[in-house]
Coordinates of C-alpha atoms in Angstrom, one line a residue:
X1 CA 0.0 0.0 0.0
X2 CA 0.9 3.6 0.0
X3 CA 1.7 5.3 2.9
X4 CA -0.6 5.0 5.0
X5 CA -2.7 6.6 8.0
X6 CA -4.2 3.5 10.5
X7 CA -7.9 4.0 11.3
X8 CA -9.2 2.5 14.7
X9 CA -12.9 2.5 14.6
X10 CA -14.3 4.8 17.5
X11 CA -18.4 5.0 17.7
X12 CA -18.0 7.0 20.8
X13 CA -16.3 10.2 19.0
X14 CA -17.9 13.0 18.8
X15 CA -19.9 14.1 15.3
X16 CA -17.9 16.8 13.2
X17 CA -17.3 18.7 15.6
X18 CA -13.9 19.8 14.6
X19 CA -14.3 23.0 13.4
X20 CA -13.4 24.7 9.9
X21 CA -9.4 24.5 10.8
X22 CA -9.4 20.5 11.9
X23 CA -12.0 19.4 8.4
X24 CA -9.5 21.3 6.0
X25 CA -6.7 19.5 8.0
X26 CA -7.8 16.3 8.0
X27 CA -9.1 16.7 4.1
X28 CA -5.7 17.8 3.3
X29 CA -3.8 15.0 5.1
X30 CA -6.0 12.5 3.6
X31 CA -5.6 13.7 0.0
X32 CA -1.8 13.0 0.5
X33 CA -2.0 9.8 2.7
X34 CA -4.6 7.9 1.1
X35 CA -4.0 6.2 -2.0
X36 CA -4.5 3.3 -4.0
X37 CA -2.5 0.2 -3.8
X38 CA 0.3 0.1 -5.3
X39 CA -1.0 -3.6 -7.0
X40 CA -3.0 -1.2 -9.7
X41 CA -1.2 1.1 -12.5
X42 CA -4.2 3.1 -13.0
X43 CA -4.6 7.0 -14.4
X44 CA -6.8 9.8 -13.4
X45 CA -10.6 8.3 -12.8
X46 CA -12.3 8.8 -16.5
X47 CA -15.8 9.1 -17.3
X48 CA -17.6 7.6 -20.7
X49 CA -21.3 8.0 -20.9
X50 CA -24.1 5.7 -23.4
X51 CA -27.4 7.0 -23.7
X52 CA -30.0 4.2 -24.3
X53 CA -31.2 2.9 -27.4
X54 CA -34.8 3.4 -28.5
X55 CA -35.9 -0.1 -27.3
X56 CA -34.2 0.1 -24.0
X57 CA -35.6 3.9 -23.2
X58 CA -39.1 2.4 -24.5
X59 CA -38.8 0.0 -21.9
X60 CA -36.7 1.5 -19.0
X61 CA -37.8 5.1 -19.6
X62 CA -35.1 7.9 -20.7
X63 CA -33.0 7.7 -17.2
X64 CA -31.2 4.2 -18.6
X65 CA -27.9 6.1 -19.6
X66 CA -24.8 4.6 -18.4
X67 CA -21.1 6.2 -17.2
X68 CA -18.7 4.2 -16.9
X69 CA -16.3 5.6 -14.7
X70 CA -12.6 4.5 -14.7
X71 CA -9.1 5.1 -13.2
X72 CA -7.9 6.4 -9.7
X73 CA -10.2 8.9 -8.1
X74 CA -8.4 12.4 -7.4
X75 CA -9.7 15.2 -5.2
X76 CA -11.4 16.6 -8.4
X77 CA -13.7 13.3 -9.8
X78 CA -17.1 14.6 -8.3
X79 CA -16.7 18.0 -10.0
X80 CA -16.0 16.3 -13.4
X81 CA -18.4 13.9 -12.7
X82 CA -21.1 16.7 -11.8
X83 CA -19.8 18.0 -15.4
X84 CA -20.2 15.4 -17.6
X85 CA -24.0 15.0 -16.1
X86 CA -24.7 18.2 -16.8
X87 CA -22.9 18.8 -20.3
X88 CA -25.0 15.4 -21.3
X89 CA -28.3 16.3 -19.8
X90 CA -27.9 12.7 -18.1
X91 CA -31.4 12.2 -16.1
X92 CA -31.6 11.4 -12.5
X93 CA -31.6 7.6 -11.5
X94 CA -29.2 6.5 -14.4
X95 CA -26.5 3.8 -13.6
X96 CA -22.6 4.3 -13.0
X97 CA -20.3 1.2 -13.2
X98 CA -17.0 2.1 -11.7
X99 CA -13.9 0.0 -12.0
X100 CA -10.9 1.6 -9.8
X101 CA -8.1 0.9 -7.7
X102 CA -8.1 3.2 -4.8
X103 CA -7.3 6.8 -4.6
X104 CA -7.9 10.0 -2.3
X105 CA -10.6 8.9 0.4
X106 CA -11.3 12.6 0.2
X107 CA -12.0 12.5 -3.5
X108 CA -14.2 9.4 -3.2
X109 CA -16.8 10.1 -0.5
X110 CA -16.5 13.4 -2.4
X111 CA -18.0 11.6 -6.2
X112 CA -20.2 9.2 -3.4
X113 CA -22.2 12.8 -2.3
X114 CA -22.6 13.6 -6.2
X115 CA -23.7 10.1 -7.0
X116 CA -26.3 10.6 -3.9
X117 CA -27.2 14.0 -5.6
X118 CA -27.8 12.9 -8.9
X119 CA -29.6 9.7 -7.2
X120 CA -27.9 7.3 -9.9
X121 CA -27.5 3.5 -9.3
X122 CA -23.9 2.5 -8.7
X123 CA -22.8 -1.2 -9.6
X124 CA -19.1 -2.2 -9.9
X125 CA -17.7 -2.5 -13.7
X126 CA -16.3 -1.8 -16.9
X127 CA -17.0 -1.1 -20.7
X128 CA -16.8 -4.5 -22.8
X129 CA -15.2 -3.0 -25.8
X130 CA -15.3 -6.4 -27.4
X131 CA -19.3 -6.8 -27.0
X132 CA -21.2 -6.0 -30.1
X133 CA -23.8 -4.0 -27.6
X134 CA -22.5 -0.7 -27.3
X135 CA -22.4 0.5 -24.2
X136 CA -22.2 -3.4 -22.1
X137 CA -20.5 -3.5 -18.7
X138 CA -18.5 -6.9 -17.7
X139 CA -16.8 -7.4 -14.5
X140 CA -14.8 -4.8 -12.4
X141 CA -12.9 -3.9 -9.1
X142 CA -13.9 -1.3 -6.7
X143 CA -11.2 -0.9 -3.7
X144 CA -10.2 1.3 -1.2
X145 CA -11.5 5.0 -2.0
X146 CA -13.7 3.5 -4.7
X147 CA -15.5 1.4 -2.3
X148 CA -16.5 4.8 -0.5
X149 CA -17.8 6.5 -3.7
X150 CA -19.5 3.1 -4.7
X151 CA -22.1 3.9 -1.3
X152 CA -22.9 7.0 -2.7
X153 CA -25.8 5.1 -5.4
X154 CA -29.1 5.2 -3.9
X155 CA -29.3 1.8 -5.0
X156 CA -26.1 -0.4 -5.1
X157 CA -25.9 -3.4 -7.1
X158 CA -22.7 -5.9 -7.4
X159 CA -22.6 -8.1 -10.8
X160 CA -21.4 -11.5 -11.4
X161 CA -18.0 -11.1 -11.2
X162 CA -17.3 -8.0 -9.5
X163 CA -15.0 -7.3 -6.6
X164 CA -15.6 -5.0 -3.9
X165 CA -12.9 -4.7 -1.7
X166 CA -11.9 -2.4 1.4
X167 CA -8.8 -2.3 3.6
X168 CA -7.4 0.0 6.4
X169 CA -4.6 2.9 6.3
X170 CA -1.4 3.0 8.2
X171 CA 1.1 5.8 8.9
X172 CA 4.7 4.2 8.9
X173 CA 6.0 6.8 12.2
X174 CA 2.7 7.7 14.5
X175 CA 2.9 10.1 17.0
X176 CA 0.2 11.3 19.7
X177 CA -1.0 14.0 17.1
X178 CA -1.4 11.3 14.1
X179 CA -3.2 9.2 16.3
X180 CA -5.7 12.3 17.4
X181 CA -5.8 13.1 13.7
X182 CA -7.1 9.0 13.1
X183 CA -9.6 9.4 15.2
X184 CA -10.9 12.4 13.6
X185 CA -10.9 10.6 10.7
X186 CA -12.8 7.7 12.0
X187 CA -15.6 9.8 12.8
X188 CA -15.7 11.5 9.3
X189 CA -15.8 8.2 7.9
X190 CA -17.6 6.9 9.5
X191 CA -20.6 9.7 9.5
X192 CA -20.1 9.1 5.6
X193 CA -21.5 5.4 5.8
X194 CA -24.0 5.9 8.5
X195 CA -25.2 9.2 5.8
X196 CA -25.7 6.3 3.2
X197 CA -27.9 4.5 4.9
X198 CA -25.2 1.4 5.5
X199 CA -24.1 -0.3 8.4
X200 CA -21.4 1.0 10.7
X201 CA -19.8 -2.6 10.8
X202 CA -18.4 -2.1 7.2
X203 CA -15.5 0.3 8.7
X204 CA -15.4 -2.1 11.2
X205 CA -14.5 -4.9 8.7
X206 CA -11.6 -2.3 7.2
X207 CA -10.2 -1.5 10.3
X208 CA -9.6 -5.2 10.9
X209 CA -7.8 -6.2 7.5
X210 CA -4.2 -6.9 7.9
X211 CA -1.6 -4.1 6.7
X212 CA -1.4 -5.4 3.3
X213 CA -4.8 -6.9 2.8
X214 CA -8.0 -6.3 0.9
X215 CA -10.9 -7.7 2.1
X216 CA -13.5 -8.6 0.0
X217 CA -16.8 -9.7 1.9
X218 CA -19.3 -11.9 0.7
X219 CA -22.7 -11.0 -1.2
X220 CA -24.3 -12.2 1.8
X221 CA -22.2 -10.2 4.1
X222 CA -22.8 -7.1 1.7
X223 CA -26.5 -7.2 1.2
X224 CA -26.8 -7.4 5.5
X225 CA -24.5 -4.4 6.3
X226 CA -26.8 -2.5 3.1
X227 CA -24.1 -1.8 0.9
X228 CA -26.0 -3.7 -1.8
X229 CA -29.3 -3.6 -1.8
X230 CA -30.3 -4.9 -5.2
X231 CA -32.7 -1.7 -5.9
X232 CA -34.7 -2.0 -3.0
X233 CA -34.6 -0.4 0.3
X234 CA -35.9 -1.6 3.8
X235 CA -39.9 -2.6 3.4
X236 CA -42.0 -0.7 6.2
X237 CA -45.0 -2.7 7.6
X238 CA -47.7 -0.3 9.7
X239 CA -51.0 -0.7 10.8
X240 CA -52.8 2.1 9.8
X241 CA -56.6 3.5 10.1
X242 CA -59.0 5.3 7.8
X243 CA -62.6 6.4 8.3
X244 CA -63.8 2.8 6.8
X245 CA -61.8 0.6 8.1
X246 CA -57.9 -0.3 9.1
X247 CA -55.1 -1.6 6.7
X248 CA -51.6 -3.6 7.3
X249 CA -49.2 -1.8 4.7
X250 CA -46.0 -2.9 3.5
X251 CA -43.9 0.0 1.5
X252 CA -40.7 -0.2 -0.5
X253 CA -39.1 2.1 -2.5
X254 CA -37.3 0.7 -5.3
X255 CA -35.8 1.7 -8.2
X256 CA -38.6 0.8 -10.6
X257 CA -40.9 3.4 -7.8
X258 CA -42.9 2.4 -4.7
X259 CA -44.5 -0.9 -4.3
X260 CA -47.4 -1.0 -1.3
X261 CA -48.8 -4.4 -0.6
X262 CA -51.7 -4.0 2.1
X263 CA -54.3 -6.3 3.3
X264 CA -57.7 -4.6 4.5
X265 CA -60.4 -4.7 6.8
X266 CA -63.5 -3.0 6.7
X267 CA -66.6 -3.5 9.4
X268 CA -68.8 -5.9 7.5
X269 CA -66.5 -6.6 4.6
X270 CA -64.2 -9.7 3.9
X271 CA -60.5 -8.7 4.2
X272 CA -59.4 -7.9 1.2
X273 CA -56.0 -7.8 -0.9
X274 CA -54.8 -4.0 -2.4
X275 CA -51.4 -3.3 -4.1
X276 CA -50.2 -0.1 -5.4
X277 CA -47.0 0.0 -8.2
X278 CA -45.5 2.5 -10.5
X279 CA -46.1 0.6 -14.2
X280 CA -43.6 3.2 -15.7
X281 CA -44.6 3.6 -19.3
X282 CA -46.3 0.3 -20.1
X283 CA -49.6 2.0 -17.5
X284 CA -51.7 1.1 -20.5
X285 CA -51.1 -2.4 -21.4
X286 CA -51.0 -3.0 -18.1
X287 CA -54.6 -2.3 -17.6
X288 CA -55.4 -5.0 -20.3
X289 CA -53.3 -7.5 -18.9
X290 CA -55.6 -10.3 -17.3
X291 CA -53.5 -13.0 -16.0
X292 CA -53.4 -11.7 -12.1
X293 CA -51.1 -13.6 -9.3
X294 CA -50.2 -13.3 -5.9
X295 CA -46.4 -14.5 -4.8
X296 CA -45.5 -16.1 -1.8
X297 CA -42.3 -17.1 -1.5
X298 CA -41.6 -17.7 -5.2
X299 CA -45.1 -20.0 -5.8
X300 CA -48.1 -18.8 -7.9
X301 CA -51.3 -18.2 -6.3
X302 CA -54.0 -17.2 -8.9
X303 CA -56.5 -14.1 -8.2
X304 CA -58.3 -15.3 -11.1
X305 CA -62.2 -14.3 -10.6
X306 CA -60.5 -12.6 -7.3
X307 CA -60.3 -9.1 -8.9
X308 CA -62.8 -6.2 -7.1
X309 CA -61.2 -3.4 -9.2
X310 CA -58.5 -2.1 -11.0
X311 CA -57.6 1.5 -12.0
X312 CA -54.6 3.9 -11.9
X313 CA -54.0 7.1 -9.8
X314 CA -51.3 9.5 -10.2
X315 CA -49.7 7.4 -13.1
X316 CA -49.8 4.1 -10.6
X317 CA -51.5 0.9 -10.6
X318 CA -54.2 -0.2 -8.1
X319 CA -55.4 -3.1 -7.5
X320 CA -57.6 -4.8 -5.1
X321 CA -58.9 -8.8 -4.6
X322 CA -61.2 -10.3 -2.0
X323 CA -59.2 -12.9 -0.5
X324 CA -61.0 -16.2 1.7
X325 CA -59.1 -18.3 4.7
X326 CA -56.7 -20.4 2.7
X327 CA -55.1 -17.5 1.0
X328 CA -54.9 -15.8 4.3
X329 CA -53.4 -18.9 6.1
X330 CA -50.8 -19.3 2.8
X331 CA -50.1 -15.2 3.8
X332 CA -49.6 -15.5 7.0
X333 CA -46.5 -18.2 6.7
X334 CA -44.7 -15.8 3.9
X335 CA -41.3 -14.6 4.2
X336 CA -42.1 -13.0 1.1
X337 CA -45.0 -11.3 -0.6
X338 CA -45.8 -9.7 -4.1
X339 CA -48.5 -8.8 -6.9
X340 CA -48.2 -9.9 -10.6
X341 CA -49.9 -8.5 -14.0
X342 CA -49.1 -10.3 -17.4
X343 CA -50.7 -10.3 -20.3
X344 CA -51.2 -14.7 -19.9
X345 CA -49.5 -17.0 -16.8
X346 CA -46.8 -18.0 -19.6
X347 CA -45.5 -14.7 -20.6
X348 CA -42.2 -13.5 -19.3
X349 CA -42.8 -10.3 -18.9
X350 CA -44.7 -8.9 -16.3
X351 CA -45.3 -5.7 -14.2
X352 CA -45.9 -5.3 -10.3
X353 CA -43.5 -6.9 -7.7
X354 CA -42.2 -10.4 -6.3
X355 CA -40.0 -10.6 -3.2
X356 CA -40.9 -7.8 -0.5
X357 CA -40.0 -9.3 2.7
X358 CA -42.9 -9.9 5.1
X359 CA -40.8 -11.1 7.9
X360 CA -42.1 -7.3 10.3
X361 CA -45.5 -7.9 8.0
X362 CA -45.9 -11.2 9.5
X363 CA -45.1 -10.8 12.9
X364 CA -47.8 -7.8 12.6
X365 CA -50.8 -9.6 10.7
X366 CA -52.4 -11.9 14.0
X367 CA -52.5 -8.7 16.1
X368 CA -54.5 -6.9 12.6
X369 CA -56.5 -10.2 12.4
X370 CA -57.9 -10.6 15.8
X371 CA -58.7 -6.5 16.0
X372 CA -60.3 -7.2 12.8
X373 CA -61.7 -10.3 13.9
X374 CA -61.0 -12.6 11.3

């Protein structure tokens, strides 16, 4: 590695409060101290951008451009990046694939705040220059520095093949002053991951690599800690009341919109089934499609005959189902839940949801049943 600053994790510090002379020293220290490993010959961090096709924006909508961004990342990346959005009129909620070494830690939560603004989708890759689809990512490697910007998506993916790797910093000669100015650092890094939304536990895993060691953790490992979450944030399960009757919700943004999955009770009435989704352009055939299913835990359940109505609000689809016992019983077992529209059973495509986790939901639903007393 290069020379290095060691970070010991300290939850206890206080936040930012270091006041404008201790933030521009510690930016400035860490723009010279942390760098990439010396393992990767890379140059400055690059940007190439591919708008989508006609098909793809038909189907995805006009925010599927792709950047592909390259190289070390230097104290400047985020204002190049912010450049190179705005010279290409690049629309929020497009994907960045970045493929880098390391670089300034500085520079890299830096691009991670303009990813954030800009609310793109980060994954971990490169251009394929050899594929005959322009604009195709393959494989990449995200480490050190890179593995901070890479938070800065609002929704972090990691494909086949991809390495995401983090390690921790040394300086060679510490004295009592270095080892004030790491523990500044470790609460400015630290308020970085926790701003993202991602678990605190990921600097703990950096600060205990060995001095000359990446660490890569798992998918598994990455998808608890939240630092890929596969386009979906945490689903929020309520119990909620209107003048007619009370609801259990489930909500979850995603990068395809807001998916609400609710089960309702009025006095009087059955309980019935009611999903809400975004249908993106496609609104219109969606309201033609008759082949309706409800997922639990990957297996089919038709709504055929099931339907009560079906309309759209606000450029969303609703859709609600009277539901009977079985159904209910097959509900209340789920780990997870979702809604289906196709135009037949067989077709692939399809619009509406298939895996929003039910565990909160189902620890919430005999409580909603017995006030509702089914």
């Amino acid at each position: 590695m290069g020379g290095t600053l060691a970070i010991v994790l300290n939850l206890n510090l206080p936040q930012c409060g270091f006041g404008w002379w201790g933030m521009s020293h510690v930016a400035i220290v860490l723009m010279v101290l942390f760098t990439a490993s010396n393992a990767f010959s890379q140059t400055q961090m690059q940007f190439t951008v591919f708008p989508p096709d006609r098909p793809t924006s038909a189907l995805m909508g006009s925010h599927a451009w792709r950047i592909y961004a390259s190289g070390l990342i230097d104290e400047d990346a985020d204002r190049r990046l912010e450049e190179v959005i705005y010279v290409n009129n690049i629309p929020n909620h497009s994907d960045i694939f970045l493929d880098s070494g390391g670089g300034s830690l500085v520079g890299g939560m830096k691009l991670g705040k303009v990813m954030r603004k800009y609310l793109l989708h980060s994954n971990v890759g490169q251009l394929e220059l050899s594929s005959k689809y322009q604009g195709s990512p393959k494989a990449g490697n995200c480490y050190s520095a890179c593995a901070m910007a890479y938070l800065g998506g609002e929704y972090r993916f990691l494909m086949t093949g991809s390495v995401y790797g983090i390690h921790r910093f040394y300086l060679d000669k510490q004295t009592k002053r270095d080892v004030d100015l790491a523990q500044m650092v470790s609460a400015l890094v630290v308020e970085y991951i926790r701003s993202m939304d991602v678990s605190t536990e990921l600097f703990t895993l950096a600060s205990s690599a060995g001095r000359d060691e990446i660490v890569a953790p798992s998918q598994e490992v990455l998808v608890r800690l939240n630092v890929v979450n596969n386009g979906a944030k945490p689903t929020k399960w309520t119990i909620e009341s209107i003048p007619d009757g009370i609801y259990l919700k489930g909500e979850q943004q995603t990068g395809n919109g807001t998916n609400k999955f609710m089960i309702t009770c009025a006095p009087g009435e059955p309980v019935g089934l009611y999903a809400i989704f975004d249908a993106g352009m496609n609104i219109e055939d969606a309201m033609n499609f008759n082949a309706e299913t409800l997922i639990i835990d990957s297996t089919k359940i038709s709504l055929a005959g099931r339907r009560e109505r079906r309309k759209t609000v606000n450029g969303k689809i609703n859709v609600s189902y009277s539901v009977d016992a079985t159904i209910l019983n097959a509900i209340s077992k789920a780990k997870t839940v979702g809604i289906l529209l196709q135009p037949t059973t067989e077709a692939a495509a399809y619009l509406g949801f298939e895996s929003m986790p039910f565990d909160e939901g189902r620890a919430k639903l005999p409580g909603f049943l017995q006030v509702c007393k089914h």
